PDB file of C-alpha atoms in Angstrom:
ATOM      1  CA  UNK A 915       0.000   0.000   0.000  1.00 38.00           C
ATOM      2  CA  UNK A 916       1.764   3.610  -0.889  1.00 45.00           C
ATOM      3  CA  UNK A 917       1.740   5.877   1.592  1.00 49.00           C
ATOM      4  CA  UNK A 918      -0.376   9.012   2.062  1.00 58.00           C
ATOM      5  CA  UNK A 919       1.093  12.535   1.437  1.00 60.00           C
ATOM      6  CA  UNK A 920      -0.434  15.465   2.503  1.00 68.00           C
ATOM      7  CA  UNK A 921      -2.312  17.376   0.290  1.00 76.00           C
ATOM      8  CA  UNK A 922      -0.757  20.738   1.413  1.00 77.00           C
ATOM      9  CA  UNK A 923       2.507  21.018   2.353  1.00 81.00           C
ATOM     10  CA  UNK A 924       4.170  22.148   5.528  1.00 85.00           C
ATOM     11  CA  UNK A 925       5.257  25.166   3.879  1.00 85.00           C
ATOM     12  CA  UNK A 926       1.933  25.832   2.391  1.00 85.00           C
ATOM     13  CA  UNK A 927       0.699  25.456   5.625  1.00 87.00           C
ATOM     14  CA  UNK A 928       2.928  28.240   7.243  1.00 90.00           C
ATOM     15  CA  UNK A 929       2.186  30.223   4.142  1.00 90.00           C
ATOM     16  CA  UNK A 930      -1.982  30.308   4.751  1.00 91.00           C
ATOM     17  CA  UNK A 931      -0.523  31.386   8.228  1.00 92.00           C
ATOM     18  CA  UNK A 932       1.142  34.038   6.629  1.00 93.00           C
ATOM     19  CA  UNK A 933      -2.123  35.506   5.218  1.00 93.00           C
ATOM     20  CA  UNK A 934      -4.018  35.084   7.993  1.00 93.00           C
ATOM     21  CA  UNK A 935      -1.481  37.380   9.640  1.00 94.00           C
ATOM     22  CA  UNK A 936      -1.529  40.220   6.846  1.00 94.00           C
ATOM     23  CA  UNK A 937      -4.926  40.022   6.472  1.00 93.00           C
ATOM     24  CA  UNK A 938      -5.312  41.103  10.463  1.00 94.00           C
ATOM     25  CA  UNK A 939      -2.547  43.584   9.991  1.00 94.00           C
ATOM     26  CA  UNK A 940      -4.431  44.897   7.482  1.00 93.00           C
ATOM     27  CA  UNK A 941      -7.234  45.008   9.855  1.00 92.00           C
ATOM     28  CA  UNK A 942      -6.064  46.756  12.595  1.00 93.00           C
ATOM     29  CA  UNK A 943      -3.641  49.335  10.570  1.00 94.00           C
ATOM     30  CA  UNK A 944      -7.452  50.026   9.130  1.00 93.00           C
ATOM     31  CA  UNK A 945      -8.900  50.164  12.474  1.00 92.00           C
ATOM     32  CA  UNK A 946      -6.198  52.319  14.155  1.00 92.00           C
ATOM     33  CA  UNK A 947      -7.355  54.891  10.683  1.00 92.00           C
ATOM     34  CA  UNK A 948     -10.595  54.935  11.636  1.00 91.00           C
ATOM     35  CA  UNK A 949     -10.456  55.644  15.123  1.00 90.00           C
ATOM     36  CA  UNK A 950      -7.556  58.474  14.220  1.00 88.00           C
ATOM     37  CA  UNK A 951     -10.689  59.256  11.876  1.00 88.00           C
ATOM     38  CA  UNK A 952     -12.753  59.987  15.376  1.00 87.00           C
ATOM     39  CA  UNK A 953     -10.045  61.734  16.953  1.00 84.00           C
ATOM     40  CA  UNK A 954      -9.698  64.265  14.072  1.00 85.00           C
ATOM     41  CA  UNK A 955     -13.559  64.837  14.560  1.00 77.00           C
ATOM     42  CA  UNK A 956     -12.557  65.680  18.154  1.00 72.00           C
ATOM     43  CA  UNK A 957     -10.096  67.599  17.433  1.00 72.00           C
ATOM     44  CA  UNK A 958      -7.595  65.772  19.694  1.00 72.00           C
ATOM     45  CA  UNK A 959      -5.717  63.685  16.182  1.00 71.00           C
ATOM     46  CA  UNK A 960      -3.968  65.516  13.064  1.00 77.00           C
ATOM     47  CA  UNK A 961      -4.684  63.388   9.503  1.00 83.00           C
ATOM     48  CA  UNK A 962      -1.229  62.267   9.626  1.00 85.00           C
ATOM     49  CA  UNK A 963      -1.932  59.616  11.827  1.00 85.00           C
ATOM     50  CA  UNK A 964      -4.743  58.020  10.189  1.00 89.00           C
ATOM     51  CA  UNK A 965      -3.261  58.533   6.572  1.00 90.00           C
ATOM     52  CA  UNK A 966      -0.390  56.378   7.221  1.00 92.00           C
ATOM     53  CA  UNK A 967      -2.398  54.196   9.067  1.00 92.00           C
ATOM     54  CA  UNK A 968      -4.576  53.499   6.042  1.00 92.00           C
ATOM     55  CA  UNK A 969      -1.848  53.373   3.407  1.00 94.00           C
ATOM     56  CA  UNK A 970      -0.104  50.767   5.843  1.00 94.00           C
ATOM     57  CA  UNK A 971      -3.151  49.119   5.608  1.00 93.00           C
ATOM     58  CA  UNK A 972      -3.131  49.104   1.636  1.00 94.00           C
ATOM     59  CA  UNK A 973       0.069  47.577   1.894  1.00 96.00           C
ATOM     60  CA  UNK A 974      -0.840  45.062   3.612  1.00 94.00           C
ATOM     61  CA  UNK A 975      -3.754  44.098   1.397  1.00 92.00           C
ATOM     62  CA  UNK A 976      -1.875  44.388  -1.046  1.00 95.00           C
ATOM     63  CA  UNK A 977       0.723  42.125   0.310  1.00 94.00           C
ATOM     64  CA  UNK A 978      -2.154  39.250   1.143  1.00 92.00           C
ATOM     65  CA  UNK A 979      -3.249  38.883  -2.089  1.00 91.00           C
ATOM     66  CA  UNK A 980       0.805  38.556  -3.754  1.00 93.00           C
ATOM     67  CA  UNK A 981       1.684  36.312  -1.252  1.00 94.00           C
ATOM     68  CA  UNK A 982      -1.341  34.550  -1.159  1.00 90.00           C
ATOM     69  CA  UNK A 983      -1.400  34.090  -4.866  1.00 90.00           C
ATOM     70  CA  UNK A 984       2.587  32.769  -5.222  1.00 92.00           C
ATOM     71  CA  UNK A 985       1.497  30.713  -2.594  1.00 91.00           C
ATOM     72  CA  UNK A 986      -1.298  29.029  -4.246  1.00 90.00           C
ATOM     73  CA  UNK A 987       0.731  28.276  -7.862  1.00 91.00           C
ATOM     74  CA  UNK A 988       3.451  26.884  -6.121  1.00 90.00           C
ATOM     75  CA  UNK A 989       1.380  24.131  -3.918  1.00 90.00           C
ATOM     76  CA  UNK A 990      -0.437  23.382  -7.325  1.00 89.00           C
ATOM     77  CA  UNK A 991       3.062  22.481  -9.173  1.00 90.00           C
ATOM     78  CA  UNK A 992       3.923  20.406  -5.937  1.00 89.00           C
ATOM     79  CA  UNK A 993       0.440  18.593  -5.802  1.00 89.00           C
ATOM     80  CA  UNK A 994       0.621  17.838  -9.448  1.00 89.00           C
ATOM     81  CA  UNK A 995       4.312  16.440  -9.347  1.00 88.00           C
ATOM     82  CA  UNK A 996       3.201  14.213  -7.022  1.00 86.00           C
ATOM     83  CA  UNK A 997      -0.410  13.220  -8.821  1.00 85.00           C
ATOM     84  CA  UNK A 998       1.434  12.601 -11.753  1.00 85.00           C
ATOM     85  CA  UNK A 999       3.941  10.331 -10.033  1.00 83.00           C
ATOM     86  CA  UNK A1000       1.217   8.350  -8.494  1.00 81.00           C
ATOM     87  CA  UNK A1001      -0.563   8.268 -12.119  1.00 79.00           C
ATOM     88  CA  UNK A1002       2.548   7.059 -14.027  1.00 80.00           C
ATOM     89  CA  UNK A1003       3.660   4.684 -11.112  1.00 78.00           C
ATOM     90  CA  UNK A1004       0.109   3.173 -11.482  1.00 69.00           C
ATOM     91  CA  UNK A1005      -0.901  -0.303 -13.394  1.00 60.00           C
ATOM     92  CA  UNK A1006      -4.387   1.288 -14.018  1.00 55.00           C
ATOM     93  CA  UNK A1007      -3.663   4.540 -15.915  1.00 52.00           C
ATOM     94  CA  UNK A1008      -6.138   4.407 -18.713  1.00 50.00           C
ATOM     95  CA  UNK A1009      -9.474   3.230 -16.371  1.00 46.00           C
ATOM     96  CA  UNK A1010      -8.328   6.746 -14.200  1.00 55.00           C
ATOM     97  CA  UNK A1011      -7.485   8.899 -17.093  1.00 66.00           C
ATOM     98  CA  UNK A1012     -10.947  10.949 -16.920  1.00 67.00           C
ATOM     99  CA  UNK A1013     -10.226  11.079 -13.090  1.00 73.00           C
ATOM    100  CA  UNK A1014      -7.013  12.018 -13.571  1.00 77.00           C
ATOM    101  CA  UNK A1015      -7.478  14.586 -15.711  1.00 78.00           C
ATOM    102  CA  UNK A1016     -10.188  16.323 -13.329  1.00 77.00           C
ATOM    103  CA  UNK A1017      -7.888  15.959 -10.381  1.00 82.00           C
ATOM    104  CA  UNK A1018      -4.876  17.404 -11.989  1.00 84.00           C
ATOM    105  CA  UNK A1019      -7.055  20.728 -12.989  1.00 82.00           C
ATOM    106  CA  UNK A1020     -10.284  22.055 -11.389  1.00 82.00           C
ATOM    107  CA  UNK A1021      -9.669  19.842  -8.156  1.00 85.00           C
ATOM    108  CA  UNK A1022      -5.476  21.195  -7.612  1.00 89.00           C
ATOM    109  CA  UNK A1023      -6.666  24.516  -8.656  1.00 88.00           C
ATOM    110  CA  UNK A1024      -9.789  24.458  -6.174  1.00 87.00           C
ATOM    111  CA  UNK A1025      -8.040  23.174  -3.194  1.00 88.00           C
ATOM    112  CA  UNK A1026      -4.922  25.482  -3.424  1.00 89.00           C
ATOM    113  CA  UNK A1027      -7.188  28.416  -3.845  1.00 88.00           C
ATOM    114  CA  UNK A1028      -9.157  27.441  -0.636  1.00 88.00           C
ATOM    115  CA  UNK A1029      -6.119  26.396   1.678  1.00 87.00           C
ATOM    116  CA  UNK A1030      -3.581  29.292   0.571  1.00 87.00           C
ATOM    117  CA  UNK A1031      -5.817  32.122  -0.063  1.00 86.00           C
ATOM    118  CA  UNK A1032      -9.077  31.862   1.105  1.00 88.00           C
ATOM    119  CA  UNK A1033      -8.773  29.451   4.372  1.00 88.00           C
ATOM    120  CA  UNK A1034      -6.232  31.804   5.843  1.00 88.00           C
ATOM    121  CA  UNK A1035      -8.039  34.884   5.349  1.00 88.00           C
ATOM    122  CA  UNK A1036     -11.468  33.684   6.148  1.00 86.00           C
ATOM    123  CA  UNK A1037     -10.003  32.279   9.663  1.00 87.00           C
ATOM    124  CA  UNK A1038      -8.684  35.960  10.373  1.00 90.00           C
ATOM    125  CA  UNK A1039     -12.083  37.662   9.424  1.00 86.00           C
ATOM    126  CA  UNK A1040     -13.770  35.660  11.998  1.00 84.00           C
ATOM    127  CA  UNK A1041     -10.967  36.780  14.150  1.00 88.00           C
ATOM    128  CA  UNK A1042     -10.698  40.284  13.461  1.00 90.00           C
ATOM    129  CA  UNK A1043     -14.428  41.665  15.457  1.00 88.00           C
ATOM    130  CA  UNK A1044     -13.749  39.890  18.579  1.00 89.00           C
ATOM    131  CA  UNK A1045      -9.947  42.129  18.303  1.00 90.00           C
ATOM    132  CA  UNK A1046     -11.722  45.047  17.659  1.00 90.00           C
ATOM    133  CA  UNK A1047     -14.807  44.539  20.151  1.00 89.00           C
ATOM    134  CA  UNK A1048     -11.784  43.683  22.858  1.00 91.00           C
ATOM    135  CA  UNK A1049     -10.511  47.094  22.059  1.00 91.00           C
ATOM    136  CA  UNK A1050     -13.422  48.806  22.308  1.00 91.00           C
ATOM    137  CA  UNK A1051     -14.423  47.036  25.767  1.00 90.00           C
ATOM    138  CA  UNK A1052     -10.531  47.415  26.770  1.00 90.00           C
ATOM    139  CA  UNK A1053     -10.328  51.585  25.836  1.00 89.00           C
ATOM    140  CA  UNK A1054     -13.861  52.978  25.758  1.00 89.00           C
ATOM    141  CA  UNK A1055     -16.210  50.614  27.811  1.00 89.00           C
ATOM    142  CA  UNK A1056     -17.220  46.796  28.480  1.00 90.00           C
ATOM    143  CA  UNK A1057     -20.443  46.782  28.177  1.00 89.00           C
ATOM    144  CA  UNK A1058     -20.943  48.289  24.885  1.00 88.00           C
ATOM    145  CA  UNK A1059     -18.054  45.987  23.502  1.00 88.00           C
ATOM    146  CA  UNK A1060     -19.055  42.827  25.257  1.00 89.00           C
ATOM    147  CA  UNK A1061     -22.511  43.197  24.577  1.00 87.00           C
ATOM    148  CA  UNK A1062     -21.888  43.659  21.075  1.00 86.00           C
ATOM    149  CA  UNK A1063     -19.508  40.162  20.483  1.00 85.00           C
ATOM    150  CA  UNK A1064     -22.328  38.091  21.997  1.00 83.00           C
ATOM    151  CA  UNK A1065     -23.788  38.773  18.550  1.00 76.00           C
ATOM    152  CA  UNK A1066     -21.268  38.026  17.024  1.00 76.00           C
ATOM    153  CA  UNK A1067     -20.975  33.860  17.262  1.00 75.00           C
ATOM    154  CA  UNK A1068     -24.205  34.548  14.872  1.00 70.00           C
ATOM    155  CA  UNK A1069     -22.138  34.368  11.859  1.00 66.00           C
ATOM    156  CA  UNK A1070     -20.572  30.973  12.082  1.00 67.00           C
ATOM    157  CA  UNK A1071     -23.914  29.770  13.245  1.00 72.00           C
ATOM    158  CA  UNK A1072     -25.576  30.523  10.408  1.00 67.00           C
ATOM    159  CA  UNK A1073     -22.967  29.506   7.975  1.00 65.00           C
ATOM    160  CA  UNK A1074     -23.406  26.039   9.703  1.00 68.00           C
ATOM    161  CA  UNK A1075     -26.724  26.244   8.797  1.00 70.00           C
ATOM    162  CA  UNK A1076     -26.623  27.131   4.934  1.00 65.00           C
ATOM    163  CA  UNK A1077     -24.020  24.366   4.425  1.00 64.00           C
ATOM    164  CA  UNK A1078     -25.898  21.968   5.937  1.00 69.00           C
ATOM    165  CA  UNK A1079     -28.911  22.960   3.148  1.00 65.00           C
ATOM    166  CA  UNK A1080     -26.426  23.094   0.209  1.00 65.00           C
ATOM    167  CA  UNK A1081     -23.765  20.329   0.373  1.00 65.00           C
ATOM    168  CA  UNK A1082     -26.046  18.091  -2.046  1.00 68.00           C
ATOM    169  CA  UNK A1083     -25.601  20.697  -4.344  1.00 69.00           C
ATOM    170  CA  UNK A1084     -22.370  20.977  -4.016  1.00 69.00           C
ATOM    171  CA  UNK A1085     -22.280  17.265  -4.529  1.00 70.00           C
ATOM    172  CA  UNK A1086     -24.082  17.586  -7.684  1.00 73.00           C
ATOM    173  CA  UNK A1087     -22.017  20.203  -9.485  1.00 75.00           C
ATOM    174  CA  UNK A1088     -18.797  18.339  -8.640  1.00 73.00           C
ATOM    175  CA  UNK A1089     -20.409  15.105 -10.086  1.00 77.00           C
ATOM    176  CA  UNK A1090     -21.417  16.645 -13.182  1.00 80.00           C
ATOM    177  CA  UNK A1091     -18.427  18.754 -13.787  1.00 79.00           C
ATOM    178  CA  UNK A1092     -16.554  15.175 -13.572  1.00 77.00           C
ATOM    179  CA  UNK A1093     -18.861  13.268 -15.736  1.00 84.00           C
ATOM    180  CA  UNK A1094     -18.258  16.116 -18.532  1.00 84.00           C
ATOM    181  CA  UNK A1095     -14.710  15.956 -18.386  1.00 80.00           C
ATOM    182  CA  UNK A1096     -14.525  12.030 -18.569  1.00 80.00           C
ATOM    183  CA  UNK A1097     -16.755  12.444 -22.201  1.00 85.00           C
ATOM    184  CA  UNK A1098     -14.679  15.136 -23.281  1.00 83.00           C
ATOM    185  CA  UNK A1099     -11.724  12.779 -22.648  1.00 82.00           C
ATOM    186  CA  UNK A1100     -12.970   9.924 -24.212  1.00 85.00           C
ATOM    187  CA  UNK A1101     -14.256  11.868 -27.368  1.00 86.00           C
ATOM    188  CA  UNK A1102     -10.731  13.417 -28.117  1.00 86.00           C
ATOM    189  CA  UNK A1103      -9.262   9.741 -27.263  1.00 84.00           C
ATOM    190  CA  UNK A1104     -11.828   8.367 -30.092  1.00 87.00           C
ATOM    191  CA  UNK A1105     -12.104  11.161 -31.988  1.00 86.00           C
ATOM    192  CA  UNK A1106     -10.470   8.712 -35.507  1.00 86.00           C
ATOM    193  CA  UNK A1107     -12.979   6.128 -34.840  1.00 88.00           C
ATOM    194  CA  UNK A1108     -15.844   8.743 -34.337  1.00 88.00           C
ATOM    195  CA  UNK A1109     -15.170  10.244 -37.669  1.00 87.00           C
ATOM    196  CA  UNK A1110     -15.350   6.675 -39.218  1.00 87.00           C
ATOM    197  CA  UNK A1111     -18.497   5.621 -37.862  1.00 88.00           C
ATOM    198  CA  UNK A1112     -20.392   9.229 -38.256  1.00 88.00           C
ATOM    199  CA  UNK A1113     -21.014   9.159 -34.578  1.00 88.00           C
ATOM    200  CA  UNK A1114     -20.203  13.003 -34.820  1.00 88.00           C
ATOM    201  CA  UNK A1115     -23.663  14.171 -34.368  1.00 89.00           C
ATOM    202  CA  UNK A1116     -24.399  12.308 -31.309  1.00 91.00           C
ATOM    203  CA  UNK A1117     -21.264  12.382 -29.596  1.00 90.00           C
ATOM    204  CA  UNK A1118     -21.981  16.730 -30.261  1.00 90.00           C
ATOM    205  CA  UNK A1119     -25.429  16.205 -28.581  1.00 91.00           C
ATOM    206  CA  UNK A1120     -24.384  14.062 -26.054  1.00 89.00           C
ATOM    207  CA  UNK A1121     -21.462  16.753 -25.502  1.00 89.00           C
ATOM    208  CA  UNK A1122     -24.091  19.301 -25.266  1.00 90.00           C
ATOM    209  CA  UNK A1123     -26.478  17.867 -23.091  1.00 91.00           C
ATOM    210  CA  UNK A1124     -24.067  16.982 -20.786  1.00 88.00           C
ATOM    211  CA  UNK A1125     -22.209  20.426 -20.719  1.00 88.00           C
ATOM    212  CA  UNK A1126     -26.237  21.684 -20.325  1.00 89.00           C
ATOM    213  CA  UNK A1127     -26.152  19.676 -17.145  1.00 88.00           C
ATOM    214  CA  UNK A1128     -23.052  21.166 -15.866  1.00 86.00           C
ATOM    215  CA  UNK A1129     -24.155  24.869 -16.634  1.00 88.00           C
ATOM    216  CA  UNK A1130     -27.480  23.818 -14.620  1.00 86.00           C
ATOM    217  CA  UNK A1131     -25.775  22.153 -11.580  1.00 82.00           C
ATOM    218  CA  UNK A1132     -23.222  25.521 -11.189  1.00 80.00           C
ATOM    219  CA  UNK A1133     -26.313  27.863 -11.831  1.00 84.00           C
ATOM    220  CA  UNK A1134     -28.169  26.217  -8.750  1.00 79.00           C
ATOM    221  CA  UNK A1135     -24.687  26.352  -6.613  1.00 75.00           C
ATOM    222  CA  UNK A1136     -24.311  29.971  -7.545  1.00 76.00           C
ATOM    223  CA  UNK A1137     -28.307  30.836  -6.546  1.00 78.00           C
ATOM    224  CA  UNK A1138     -27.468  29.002  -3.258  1.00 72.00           C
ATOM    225  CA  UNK A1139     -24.380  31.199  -2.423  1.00 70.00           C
ATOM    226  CA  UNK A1140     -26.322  34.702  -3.772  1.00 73.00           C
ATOM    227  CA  UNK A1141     -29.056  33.484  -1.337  1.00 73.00           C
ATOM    228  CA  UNK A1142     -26.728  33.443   1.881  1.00 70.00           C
ATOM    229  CA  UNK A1143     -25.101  36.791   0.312  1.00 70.00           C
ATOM    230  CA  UNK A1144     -28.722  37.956   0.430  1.00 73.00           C
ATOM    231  CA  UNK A1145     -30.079  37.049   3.794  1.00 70.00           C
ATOM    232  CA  UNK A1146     -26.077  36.353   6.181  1.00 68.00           C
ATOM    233  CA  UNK A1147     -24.679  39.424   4.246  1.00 67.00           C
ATOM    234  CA  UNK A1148     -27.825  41.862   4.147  1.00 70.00           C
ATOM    235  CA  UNK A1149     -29.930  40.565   7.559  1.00 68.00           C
ATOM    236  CA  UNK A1150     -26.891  39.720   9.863  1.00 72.00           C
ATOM    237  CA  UNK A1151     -24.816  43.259   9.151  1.00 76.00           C
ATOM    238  CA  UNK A1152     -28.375  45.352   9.131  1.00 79.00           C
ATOM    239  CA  UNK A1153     -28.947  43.926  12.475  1.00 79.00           C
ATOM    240  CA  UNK A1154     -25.624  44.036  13.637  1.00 81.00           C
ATOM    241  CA  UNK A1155     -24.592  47.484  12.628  1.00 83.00           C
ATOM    242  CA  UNK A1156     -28.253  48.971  14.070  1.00 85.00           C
ATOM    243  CA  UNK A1157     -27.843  47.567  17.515  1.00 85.00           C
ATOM    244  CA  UNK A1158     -24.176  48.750  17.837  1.00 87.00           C
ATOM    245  CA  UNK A1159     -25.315  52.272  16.782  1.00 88.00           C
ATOM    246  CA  UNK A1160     -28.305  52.095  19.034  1.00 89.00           C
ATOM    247  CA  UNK A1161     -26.062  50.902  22.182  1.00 90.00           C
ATOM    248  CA  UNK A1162     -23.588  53.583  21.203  1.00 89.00           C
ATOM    249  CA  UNK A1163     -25.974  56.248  22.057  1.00 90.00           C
ATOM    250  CA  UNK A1164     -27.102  54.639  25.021  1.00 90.00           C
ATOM    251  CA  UNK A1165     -24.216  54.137  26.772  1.00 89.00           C
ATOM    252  CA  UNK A1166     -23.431  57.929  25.270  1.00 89.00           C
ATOM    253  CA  UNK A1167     -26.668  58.886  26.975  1.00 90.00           C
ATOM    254  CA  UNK A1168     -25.510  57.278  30.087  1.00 88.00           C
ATOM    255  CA  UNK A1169     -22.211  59.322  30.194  1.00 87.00           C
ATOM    256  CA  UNK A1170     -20.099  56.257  29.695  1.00 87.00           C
ATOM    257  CA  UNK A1171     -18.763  56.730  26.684  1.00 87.00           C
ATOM    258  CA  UNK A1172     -17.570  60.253  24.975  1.00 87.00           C
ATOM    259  CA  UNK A1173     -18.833  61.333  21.449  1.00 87.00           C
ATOM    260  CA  UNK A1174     -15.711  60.411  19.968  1.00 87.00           C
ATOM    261  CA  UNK A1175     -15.703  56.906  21.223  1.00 88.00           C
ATOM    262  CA  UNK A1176     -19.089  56.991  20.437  1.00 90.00           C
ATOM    263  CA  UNK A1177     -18.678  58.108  16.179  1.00 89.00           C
ATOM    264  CA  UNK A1178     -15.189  55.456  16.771  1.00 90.00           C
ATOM    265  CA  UNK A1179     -17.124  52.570  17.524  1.00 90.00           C
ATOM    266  CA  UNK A1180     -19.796  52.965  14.728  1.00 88.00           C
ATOM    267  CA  UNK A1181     -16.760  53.683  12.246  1.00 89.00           C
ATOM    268  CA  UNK A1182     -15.169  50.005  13.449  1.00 89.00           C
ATOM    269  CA  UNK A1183     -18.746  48.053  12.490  1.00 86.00           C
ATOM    270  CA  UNK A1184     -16.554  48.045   9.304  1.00 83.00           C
ATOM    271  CA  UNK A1185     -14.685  46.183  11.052  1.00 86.00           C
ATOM    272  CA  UNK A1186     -17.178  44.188  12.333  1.00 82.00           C
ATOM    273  CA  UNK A1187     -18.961  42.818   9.091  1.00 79.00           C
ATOM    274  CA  UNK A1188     -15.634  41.601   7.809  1.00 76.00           C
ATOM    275  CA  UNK A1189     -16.644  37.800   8.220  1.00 75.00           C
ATOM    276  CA  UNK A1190     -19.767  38.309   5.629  1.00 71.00           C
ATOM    277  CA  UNK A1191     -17.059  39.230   3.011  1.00 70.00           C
ATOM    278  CA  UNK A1192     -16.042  35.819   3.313  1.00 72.00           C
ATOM    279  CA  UNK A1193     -19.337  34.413   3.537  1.00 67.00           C
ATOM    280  CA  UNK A1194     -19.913  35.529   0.115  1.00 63.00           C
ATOM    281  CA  UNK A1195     -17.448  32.974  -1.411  1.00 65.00           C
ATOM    282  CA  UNK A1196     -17.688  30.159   0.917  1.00 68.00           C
ATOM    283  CA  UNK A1197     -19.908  28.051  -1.268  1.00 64.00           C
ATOM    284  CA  UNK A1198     -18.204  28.233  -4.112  1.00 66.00           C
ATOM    285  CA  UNK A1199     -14.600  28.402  -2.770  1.00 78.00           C
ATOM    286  CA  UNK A1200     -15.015  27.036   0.177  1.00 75.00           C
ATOM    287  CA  UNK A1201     -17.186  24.012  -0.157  1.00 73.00           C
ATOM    288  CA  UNK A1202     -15.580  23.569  -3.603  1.00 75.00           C
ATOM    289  CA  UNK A1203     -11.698  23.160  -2.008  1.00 82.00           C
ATOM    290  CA  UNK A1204     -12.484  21.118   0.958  1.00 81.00           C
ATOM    291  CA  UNK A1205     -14.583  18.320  -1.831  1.00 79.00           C
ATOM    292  CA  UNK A1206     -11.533  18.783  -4.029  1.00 82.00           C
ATOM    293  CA  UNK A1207      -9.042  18.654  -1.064  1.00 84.00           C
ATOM    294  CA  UNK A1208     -10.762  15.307  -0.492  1.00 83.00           C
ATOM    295  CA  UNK A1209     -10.500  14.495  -4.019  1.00 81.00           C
ATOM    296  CA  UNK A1210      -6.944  14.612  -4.126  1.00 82.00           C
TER     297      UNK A1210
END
């Protein structure tokens, strides 16, 4: 029996740690602008502070996304090396040549784009509103920043919930996507003996019914991910971002907080609805690597 590699290497490991890490510098050089932000409306901050706060904060973006992205083509050339080797090293290459083929593109591509850019990230999104609601209970007050992270578990709940409803769909896409690759494959393979029998026509139809399949099963995956944009992405951060302006002025009201912690804390809800960005992609990026992950 061979042995099992890893799918992702050590190194692409620490590298998903890597982006995890700019994307929360990112985070809190664009926090420490915004609240620079208040303090200018105060008049106790000058916009030099915030400004190079929030081009640090660029850079750091910036940085996420080139680091993330090296990171990503480099697992795929490992993970295909070693597919290949275990293809070539097989006695059963032509019965897994359809397989092989969907493996060695959309599945390597998939999974590295999950595990190098998108796990990382989406691990410090969920992160980043428990830092910032620490900072608020830590420098303005507790009860307006604990108060608000007991919402804030909401998210992960709910994202539980969806996946639960969609991973037959899921299912379905990455079946069909597989059984149109594996005709594709055999068409080209035959395509001399086709041409001799005039099996063009229905090999075309069968091509197109198949690939008709395919657009339907992605359609349906893509409804099912604009659906939790609509109702995590437009409920969650309506709710959320009311009832941290609403406690704002309460505990403003109730002398516990200043005006400029007050117009601080609503400026960090941007902070705050940084795990819906993440949502958005998680059922087509998400659900897609971890299948293809498994795949491999």
């Amino acid at each position: 029996m061979a042995s099992k590699t890893p799918v992702i290497s050590p190194a692409g490991v620490r590298d998903s740690c890597v982006v995890a890490a700019l994307r929360i510098a990112s985070a809190a050089f664009t926090g420490a602008a915004l609240v620079g932000v208040a303090g200018i409306a105060d008049g106790r901050e000058s916009f030099a502070g915030p400004l190079a706060c929030a081009c640090a904060a660029g850079l750091a973006a910036f940085a996420e996304i080139l680091f993330g992205g090296h990171a990503a083509r480099a697992e795929e050339r490992r993970i295909r090396r070693n597919l290949l080797s275990r293809l070539f090293s097989s006695r059963n290459q032509e019965s897994s040549g359809a397989h092989a083929v969907q493996l060695l593109t959309d599945n390597v591509e998939r999974a590295t784009e999950y595990r190098q850019i998108y796990l990382g990230s989406t691990l410090a999104a969920f992160l980043i509103p428990f830092i910032a609601l620490a900072y608020i209970s830590v420098s303005f007050d507790p009860v307006l920043g604990l108060t608000i992270m007991a919402l804030c578990p909401l998210i992960p709940v709910l994202l539980a919930v969806f996946m639960r409803f969609f991973r037959k769909t899921s299912a379905k896409s990455r079946k069909e996507r597989a059984i149109l690759a594996g005709k594709y494959l055999d068409a080209i393979r035959n395509l001399v003996t086709i041409r001799l029998l005039g099996a063009g026509p229905r090999i075309e139809r069968q091509l197109k019914d198949q690939g008709e399949r395919n657009r339907g099963a992605i359609m349906k995956l893509l409804a099912g991910n604009q659906l939790v944009i609509i109702v995590v992405d437009g409920l969650f951060s309506l709710i959320l971002i009311c009832a941290t302006c609403t406690l704002a002025v309460v505990r403003f009201n109730a002398g516990a907080v200043t005006a400029s912690q007050v117009l601080a804390t609503v400026l960090l809800t941007a902070l705050l609805i940084e795990p819906l960005v993440q949502v958005a992609g998680f059922f087509y990026i998400g659900m897609g690597g971890i299948a293809s992950q498994r795949a491999i």
